[in-house]
Tab-separated table of C-alpha atoms in Angstrom:
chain	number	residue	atom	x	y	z
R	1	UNK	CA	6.420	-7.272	-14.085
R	2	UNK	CA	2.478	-7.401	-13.658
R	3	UNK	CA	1.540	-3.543	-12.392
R	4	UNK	CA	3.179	-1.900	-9.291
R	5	UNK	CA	0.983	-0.966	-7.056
R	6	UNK	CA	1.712	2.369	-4.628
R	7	UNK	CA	1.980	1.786	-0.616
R	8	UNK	CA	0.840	4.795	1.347
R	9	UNK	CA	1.800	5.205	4.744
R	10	UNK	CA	-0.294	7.763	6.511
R	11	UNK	CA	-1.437	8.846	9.686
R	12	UNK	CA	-4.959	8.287	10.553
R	13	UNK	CA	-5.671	6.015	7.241
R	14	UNK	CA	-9.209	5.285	8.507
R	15	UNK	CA	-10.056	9.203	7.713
R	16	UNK	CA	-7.093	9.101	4.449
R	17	UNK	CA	-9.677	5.918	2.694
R	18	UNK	CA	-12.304	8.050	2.946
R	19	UNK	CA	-10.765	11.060	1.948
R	20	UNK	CA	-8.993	8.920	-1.161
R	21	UNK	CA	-11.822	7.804	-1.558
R	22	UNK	CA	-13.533	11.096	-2.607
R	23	UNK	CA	-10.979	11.841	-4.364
R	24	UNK	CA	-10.321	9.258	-6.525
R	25	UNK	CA	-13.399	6.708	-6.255
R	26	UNK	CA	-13.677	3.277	-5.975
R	27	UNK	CA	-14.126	1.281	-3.797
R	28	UNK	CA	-12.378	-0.114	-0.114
R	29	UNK	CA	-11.814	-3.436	0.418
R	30	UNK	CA	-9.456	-6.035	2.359
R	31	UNK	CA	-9.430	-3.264	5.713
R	32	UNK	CA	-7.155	-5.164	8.065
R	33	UNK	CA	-6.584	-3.998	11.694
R	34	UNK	CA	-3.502	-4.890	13.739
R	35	UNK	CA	-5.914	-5.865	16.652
R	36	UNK	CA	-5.121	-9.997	17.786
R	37	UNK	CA	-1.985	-10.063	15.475
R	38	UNK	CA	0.798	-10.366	17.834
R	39	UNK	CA	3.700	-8.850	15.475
R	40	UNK	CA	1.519	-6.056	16.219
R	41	UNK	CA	1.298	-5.809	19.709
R	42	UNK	CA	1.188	-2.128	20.548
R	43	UNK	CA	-0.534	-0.563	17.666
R	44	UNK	CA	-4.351	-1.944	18.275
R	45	UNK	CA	-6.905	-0.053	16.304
R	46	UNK	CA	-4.302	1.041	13.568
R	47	UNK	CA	-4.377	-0.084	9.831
R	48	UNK	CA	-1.539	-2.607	8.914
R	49	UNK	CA	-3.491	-3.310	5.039
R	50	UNK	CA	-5.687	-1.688	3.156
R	51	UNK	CA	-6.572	-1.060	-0.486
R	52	UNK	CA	-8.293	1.413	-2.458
R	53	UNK	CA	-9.582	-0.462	-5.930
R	54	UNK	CA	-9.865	3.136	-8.386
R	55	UNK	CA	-10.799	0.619	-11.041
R	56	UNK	CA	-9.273	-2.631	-12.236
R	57	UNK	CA	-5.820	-1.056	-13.215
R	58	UNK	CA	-5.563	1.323	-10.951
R	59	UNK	CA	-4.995	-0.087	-7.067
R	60	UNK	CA	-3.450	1.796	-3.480
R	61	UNK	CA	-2.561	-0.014	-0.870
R	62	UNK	CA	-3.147	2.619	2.239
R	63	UNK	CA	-1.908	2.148	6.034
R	64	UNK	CA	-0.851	3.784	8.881
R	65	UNK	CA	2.222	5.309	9.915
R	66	UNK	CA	3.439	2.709	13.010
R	67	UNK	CA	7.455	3.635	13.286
R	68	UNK	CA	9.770	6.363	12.462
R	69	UNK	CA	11.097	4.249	9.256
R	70	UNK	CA	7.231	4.697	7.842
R	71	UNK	CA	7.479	8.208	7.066
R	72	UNK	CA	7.591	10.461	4.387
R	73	UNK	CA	9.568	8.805	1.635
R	74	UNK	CA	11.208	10.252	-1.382
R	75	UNK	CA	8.906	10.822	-4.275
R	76	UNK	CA	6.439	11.276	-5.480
R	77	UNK	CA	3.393	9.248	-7.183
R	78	UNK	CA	2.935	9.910	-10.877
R	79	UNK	CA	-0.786	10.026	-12.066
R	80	UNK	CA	-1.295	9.463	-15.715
R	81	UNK	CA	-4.574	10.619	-16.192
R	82	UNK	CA	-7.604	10.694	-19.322
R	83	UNK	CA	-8.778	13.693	-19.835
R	84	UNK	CA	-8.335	17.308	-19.465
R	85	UNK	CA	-11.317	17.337	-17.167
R	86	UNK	CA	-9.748	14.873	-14.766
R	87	UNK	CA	-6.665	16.657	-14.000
R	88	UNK	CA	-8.629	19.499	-13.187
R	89	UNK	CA	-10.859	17.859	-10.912
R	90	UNK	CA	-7.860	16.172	-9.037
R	91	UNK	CA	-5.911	19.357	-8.710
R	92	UNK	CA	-8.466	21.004	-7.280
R	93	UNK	CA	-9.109	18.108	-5.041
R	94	UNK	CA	-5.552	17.263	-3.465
R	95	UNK	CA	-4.541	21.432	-3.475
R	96	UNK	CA	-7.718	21.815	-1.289
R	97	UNK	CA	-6.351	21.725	2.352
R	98	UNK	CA	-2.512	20.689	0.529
R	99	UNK	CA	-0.285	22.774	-1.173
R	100	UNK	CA	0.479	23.152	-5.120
R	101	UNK	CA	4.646	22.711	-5.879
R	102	UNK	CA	3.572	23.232	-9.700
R	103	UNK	CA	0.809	24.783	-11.163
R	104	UNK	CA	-1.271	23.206	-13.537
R	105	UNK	CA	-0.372	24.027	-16.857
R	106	UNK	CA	0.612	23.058	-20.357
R	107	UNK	CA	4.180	22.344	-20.204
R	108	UNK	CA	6.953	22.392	-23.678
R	109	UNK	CA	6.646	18.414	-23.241
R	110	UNK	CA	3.378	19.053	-24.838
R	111	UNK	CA	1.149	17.697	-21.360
R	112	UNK	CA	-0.976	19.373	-18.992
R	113	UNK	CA	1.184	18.688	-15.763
R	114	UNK	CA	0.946	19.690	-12.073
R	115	UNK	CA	2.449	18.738	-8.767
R	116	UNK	CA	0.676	19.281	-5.539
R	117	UNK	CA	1.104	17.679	-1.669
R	118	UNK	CA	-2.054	16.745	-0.180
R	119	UNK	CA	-3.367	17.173	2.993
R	120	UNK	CA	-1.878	14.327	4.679
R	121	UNK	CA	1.497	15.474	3.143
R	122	UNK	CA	1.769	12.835	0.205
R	123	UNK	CA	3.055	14.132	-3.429
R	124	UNK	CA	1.251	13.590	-6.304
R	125	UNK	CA	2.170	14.162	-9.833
R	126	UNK	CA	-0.468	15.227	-11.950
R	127	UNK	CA	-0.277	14.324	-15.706
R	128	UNK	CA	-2.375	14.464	-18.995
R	129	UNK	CA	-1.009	13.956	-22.274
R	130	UNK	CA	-3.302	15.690	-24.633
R	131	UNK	CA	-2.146	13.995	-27.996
């Protein structure tokens, strides 16, 4: 396997980019519309592709929510992150506007861990392995 890469379905994804964006930097790129594709006929001015490049390992693909079968999934995503100072920047980031499901904290398998649901209702698993 080469990397697996996260899909996000979300509703408005235009404003969710920008918001990921913020949250997690990088860069947009490869923003396709379902305008003139006619397997999309219906859903004009939504997102069908889009990705959010964090950095060269890190990649989310981002689009809206276009049938019933699109929402929330199980799961969560899993963030293993670098530094002690990350995870609290990204905690306070997705629990603003979200809601936290575990507080950030230093857990017996020796990790700073925390779960929280963002404001457009996706999970995220905070992680950072201070060995």
């Amino acid at each position: 396997m080469k990397r697996i890469i996260p899909e996000i379905f979300v509703e408005n994804c235009k404003e969710a980019l920008e918001y990921y964006k913020e949250v997690f930097g990088g860069e947009i790129k490869n923003v396709q519309l379902a305008d003139g594709k006619p397997m999309f006929k219906g859903f004009e001015g939504k997102i069908i592709h889009s990705e959010l490049h964090v950095n060269a390992d890190c990649i989310m693909y981002l689009l809206d929510i276009l049938t019933d079968s699109h929402k929330r999934p199980n799961g969560s995503l899993l963030l293993e992150l670098e530094s002690e100072e990350e995870i609290n920047r990204l905690y306070s980031a997705l629990s603003k506007n979200g809601s936290v499901k575990f507080e950030l904290q230093k857990t017996f398998w020796g990790a700073y861990h925390a779960v929280v649901t963002d404001y457009y209702g996706n999970t995220w698993g905070l992680n950072y392995s201070a060995r």
